[in-house]
Each structure stands twice: as structure tokens, then as C-alpha cells.
XYZ file of C-alpha atoms in Angstrom:
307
model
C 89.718 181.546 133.768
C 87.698 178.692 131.502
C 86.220 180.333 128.365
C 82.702 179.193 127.654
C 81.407 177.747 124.957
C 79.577 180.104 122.769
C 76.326 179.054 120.759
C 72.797 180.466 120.290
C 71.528 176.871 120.052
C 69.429 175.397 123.648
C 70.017 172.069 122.136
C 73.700 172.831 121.978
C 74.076 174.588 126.099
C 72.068 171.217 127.076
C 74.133 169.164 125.943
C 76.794 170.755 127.833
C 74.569 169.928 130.843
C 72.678 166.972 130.226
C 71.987 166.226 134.137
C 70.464 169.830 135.181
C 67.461 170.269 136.913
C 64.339 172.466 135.177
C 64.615 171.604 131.790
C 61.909 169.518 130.070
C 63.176 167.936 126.536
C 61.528 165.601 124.371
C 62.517 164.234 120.826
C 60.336 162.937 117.591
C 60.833 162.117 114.395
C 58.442 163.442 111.517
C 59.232 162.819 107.854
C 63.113 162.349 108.132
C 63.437 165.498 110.516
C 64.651 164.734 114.040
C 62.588 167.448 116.283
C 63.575 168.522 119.750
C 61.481 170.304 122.141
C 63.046 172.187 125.067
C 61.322 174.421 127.816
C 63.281 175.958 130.096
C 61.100 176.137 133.538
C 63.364 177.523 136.273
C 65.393 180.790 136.592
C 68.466 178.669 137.550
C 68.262 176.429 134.720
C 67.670 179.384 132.363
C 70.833 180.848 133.770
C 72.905 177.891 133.447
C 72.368 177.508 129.830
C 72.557 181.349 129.590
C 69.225 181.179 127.689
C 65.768 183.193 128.730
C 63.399 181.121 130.147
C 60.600 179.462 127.377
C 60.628 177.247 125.053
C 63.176 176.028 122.212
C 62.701 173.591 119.347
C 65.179 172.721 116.826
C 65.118 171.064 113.570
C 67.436 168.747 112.707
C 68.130 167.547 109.414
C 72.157 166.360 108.594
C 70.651 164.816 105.007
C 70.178 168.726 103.893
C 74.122 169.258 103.106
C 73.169 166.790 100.011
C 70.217 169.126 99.055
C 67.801 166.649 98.571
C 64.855 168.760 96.797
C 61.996 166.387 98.563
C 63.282 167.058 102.179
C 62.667 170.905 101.626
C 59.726 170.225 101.906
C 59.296 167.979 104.971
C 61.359 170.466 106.344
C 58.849 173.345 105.482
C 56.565 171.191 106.673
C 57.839 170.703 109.826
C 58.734 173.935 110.408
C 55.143 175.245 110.108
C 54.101 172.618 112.216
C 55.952 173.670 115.049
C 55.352 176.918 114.268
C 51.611 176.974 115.201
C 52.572 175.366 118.199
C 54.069 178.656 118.945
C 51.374 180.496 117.547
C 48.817 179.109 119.945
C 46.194 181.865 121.493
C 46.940 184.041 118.244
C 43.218 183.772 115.998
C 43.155 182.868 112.206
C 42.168 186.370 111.499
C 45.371 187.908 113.844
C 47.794 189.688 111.958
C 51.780 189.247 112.175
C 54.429 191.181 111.336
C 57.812 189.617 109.948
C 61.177 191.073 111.168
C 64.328 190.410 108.587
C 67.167 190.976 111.246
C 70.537 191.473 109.645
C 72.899 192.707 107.087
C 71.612 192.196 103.568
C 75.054 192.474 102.148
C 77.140 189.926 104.195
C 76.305 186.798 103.243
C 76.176 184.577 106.545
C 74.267 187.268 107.932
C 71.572 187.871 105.051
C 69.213 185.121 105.955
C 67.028 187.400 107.454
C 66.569 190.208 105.148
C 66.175 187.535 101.938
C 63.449 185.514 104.012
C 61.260 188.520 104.268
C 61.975 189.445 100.395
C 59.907 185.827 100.461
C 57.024 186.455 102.794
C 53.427 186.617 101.003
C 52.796 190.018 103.055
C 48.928 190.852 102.301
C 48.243 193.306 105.420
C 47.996 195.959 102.299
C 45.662 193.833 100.061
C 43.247 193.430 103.659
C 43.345 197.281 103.869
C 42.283 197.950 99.756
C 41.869 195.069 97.938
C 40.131 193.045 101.014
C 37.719 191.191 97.985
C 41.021 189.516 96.453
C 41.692 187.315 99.782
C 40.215 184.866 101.004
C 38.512 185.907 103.832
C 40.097 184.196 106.825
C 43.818 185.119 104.890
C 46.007 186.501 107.914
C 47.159 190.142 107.937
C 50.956 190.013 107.518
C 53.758 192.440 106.893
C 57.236 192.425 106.723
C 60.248 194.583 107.162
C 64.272 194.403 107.238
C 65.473 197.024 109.500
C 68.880 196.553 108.769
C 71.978 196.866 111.278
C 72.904 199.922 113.587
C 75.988 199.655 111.340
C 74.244 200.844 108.179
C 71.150 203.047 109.164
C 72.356 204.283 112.371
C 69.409 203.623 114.191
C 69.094 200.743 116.833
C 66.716 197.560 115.139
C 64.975 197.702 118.302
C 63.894 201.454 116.914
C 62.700 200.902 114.042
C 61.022 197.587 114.898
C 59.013 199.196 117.897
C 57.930 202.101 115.755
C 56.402 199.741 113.108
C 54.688 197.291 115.589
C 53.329 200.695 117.447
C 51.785 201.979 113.614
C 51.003 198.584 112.638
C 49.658 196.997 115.961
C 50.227 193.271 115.127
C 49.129 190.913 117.647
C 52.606 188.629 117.004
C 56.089 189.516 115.819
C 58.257 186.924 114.192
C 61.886 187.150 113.894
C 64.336 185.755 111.495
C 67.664 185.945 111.947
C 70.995 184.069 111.337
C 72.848 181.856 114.426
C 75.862 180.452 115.542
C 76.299 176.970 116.363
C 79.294 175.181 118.609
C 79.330 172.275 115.790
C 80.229 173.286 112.086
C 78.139 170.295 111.038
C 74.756 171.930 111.967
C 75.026 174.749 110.016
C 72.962 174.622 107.166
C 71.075 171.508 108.485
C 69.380 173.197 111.760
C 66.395 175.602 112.464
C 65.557 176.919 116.180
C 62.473 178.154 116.814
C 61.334 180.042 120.336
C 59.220 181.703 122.001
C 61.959 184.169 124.236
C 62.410 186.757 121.452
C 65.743 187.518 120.411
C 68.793 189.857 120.759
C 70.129 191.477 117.406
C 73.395 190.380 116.846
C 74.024 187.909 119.625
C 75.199 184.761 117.542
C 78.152 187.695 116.400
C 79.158 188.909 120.043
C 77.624 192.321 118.984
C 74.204 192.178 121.190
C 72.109 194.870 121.078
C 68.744 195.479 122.832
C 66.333 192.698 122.541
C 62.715 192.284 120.523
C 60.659 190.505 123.119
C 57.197 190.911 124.717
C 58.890 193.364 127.340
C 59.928 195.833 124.879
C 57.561 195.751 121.980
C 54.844 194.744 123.653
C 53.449 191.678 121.816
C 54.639 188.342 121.144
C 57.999 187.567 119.592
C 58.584 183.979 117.866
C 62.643 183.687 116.914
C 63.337 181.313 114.227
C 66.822 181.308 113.761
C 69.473 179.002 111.513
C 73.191 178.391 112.914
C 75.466 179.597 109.684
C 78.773 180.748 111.514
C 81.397 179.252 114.401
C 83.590 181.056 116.483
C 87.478 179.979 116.134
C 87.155 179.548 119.671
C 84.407 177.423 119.728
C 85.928 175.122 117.002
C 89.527 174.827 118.966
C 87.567 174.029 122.197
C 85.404 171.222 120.954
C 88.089 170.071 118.968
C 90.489 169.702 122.248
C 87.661 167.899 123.705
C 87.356 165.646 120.894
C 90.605 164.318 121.153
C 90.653 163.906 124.816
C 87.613 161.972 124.192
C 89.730 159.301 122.002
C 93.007 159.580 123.892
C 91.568 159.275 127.296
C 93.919 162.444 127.797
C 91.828 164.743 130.204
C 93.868 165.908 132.601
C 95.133 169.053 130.894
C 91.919 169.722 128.462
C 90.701 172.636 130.502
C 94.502 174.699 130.392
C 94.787 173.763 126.554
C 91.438 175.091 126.192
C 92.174 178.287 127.729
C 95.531 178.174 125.751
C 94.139 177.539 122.501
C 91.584 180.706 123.104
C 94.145 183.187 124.247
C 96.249 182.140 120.777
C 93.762 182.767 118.802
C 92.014 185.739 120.754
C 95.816 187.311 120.476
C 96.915 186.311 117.046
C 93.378 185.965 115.250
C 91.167 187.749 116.863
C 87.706 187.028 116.953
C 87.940 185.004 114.098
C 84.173 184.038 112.709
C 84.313 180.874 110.412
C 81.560 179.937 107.870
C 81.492 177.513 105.137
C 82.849 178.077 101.373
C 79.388 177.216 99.945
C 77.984 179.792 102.139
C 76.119 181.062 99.031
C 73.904 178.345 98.533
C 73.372 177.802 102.073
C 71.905 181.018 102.559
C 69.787 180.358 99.521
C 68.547 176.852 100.645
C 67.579 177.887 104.321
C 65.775 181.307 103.123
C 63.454 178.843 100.872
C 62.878 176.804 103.624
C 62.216 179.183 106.066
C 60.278 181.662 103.673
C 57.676 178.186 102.888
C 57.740 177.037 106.338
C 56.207 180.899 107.475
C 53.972 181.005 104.957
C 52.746 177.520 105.491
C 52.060 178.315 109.155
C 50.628 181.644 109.029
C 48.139 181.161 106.256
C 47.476 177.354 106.594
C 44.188 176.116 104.334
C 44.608 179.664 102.537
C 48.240 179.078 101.774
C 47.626 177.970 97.965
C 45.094 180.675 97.176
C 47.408 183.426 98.301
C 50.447 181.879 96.690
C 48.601 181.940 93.401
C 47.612 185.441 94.403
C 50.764 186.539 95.469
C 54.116 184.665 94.184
């Protein structure tokens, strides 16, 4: 039985099948940031990829693992940018509410929680202080549910009760990815318009925060910050069949190399030493890329109102 490859990246499941039928994909550069756009336009297409049908676009950016301060920012940029392309059909004056999704206190898996700590939220300063903003400022609000682990409640609880009290007209979700390549972590951003299942770059899905289930909207911006040991052994075996011409038993070593480690490991996540200031980097650029998009010509005056 072949084991898959497992990533939460489109980019990553189309390259895996670069020759298949309904997908659209195109590619630009902008500032230094390579940005790929893929819709997904067929049920068969989204079910060879294992993705929901919709749109993906990723950020790519290999020169962040330097930290170059300046490409932050182009990065921020671009992020917004695409962004409102997501955002299209929700007003100036709509309000939003940003979802934090996972565990606070495991690092790889914090992204979430710390972007929100970052989001200029004003939906309280509309309500009774509406004088102090400028007047086309965006509602927003933002919560960290946490994991089923912690609060014993399902996210897709506690999310559905606050959109129901709060009545946004979007949702946007944050939350932390895996990738099939080691090198994209911390250099990568994902952005759709499918909504998103708690706990899927992990193996631990859980029920999904989409249009179907809360009602509204759901815009998933995601960042790739773990690989399965699986993953890494299979691409790796592939990599040197690539330079050995050796392909005649890469499919059994594949499926040898993942029954070692599924027996003797387990389901061994990997993520970088440096993971630290990873996490920090991407919830900076995320948390000014959000802003940026939903408060656009406002964004100074509620940063100086605000941060």
C-alpha cells in the first residue's frame, strides 16, 4: 500500500501532479516575493490534491531564513495584497473576526494564538468610543479558542458561538501548517478561501470553520512550521533516485522507510531548532500583513491609536 505524501500546502499536492486537469495556476513576482495563485475548479481535481475546492495562494520567500528586516515588509505587503483579493464583496465598513487556532504553549503550534495577541481589534472602540476611529475603521475582533486538549470544548464550539454573538460578515483564520519540504518552513504563507480544519497539518483533524458551518466567510492564512518523518524519508528516497537514476524500487523503499519509522518512531513531527524565532518572525508578518489589509488608508491612524 503507497503512503501519501502529507502536506497542507496546494502548491506542494500540485506539484505532485503537475499534468491534472481543473486546476488554474499562475505565478508573479512582487518586491522579491514569488506569488502563486491556485484555484481548484473541478470536484476531481479537488479530490486528487485532497484539497476543497477554491482558491490557494502562497507566498514564497527562501531569503526570509536570513531575516532580512526590509523583506518583512514586502512580505506584509504582499500578504495584504492578496488578502483583499480574498476579501472581495466584504464593504470597508464590514466587520471581521480573527480566529487564533492552536496551542499557545507549544511552540510550532503557537502561531496562531500570538498573531491575534497582535491584531488592532477595535469592534469595542466602534461600540463606545466610536469618536476615537476614524470613521470608515473596520470592526474587528479577535479570539484564541485554544485546543480540545486544553478547554475541552471543540474550536468549532467556541468559534460558532462567538461569530453567532458577534455576527461578523468574514472570519479569518490563522493557524500553523505542515509542509512536505523542510526548506519552506519559515519562508511560506498560504492563504485561501476553503476555510480550514483544526489540527489537520498534525493528523489530529477536527471539524472544520468554513461557510457551511459558521455561516460566513472563512479566509485561512496558514504558515508550514513542522514535517512529518514520513514525509522527509519519502522525498528524500525520491531525491536520490532522482540523481542515481535508481527508480525501480523507490515506491517499496518508500513504503519501507514509513513502516520503520511508523513502528520504531512513531509519528514523529520534526521542526527546526530555531523554532523560537521562527514563530516570532512569521507572527510579525502575519499580524502587519492583517492589519494592513483589513484597515488599509486607516491602518496608520489606528496603529497610533492602538499599538
Amino acid at each position: 500500500m503507497p503512503f501519501s505524501i502529507r502536506t497542507d500546502l496546494a502548491m506542494e499536492a500540485r506539484e505532485l501532479h503537475p499534468s491534472l486537469s481543473g486546476v488554474t495556476e499562475e505565478t508573479e513576482e512582487q518586491e522579491g516575493v514569488s506569488i502563486t495563485r491556485i484555484a481548484l475548479t473541478t470536484d476531481d481535481a479537488a479530490a486528487r490534491l485532497e484539497k476543497r475546492r477554491g482558491r490557494y495562494i502562497t507566498l514564497d520567500a527562501p531569503e526570509l531564513t536570513v531575516r532580512p528586516p526590509d523583506l518583512f515588509g514586502r512580505v506584509s505587503r504582499a500578504l495584504a495584497g492578496e488578502l483583499n483579493r480574498l476579501m472581495e464583496g466584504i464593504g470597508p465598513c464590514g466587520s471581521v473576526l480573527v480566529v487564533g487556532l492552536g496551542n499557545r504553549a507549544v511552540t510550532p503550534d503557537s502561531l496562531g494564538p500570538r498573531v491575534v495577541e497582535e491584531i488592532y481589534v477595535t469592534r469595542h472602540i466602534r461600540q463606545y468610543m466610536p469618536d476615537a476611529l476614524p470613521g470608515s475603521a473596520r470592526a474587528v475582533s479577535a479570539v484564541a479558542p485554544g485546543v480540545l486538549g486544553v478547554t475541552g470544548v471543540e474550536t468549532m464550539e467556541i468559534v460558532r458561538g462567538v461569530v453567532e454573538h458577534c455576527k461578523p460578515d468574514l472570519v479569518i483564520a490563522v493557524d500553523s501548517l505542515a509542509s512536505r519540504r523542510a526548506a519552506r518552513i519559515s519562508t511560506t504563507v498560504q492563504l485561501t478561501d476553503t476555510g480550514i480544519s483544526p489540527g489537520a497539518g498534525v493528523g489530529n483533524k477536527r471539524t472544520g470553520l468554513d461557510r457551511e458551518t459558521l455561516g460566513v466567510p472563512v479566509i485561512a492564512v496558514g504558515v508550514p512550521l513542522v514535517v512529518f518523518a514520513t514525509t522527509i524519508s519519502q522525498d528524500t528516497i525520491s531525491l536520490i533516485a532522482d540523481e542515481t537514476g535508481l527508480h525501480n524500487d523507490e515506491e517499496r523503499l518508500k513504503e519501507l522507510a514509513a513502516k520503520v519509522i511508523a513502528e520504531h518512531i512513531g509519528e514523529l513531527i520534526v521542526t527546526p531548532k530555531e523554532i523560537d524565532s521562527i514563530v516570532s518572525d512569521m507572527t510579525r508578518i502575519l499580524a502587519d500583513g492583517i492589519n494592513m489589509a483589513l484597515f488599509g488608508a486607516d491602518y496608520e491612524a489606528v496603529r497610533m491609536l492602538i499599538a
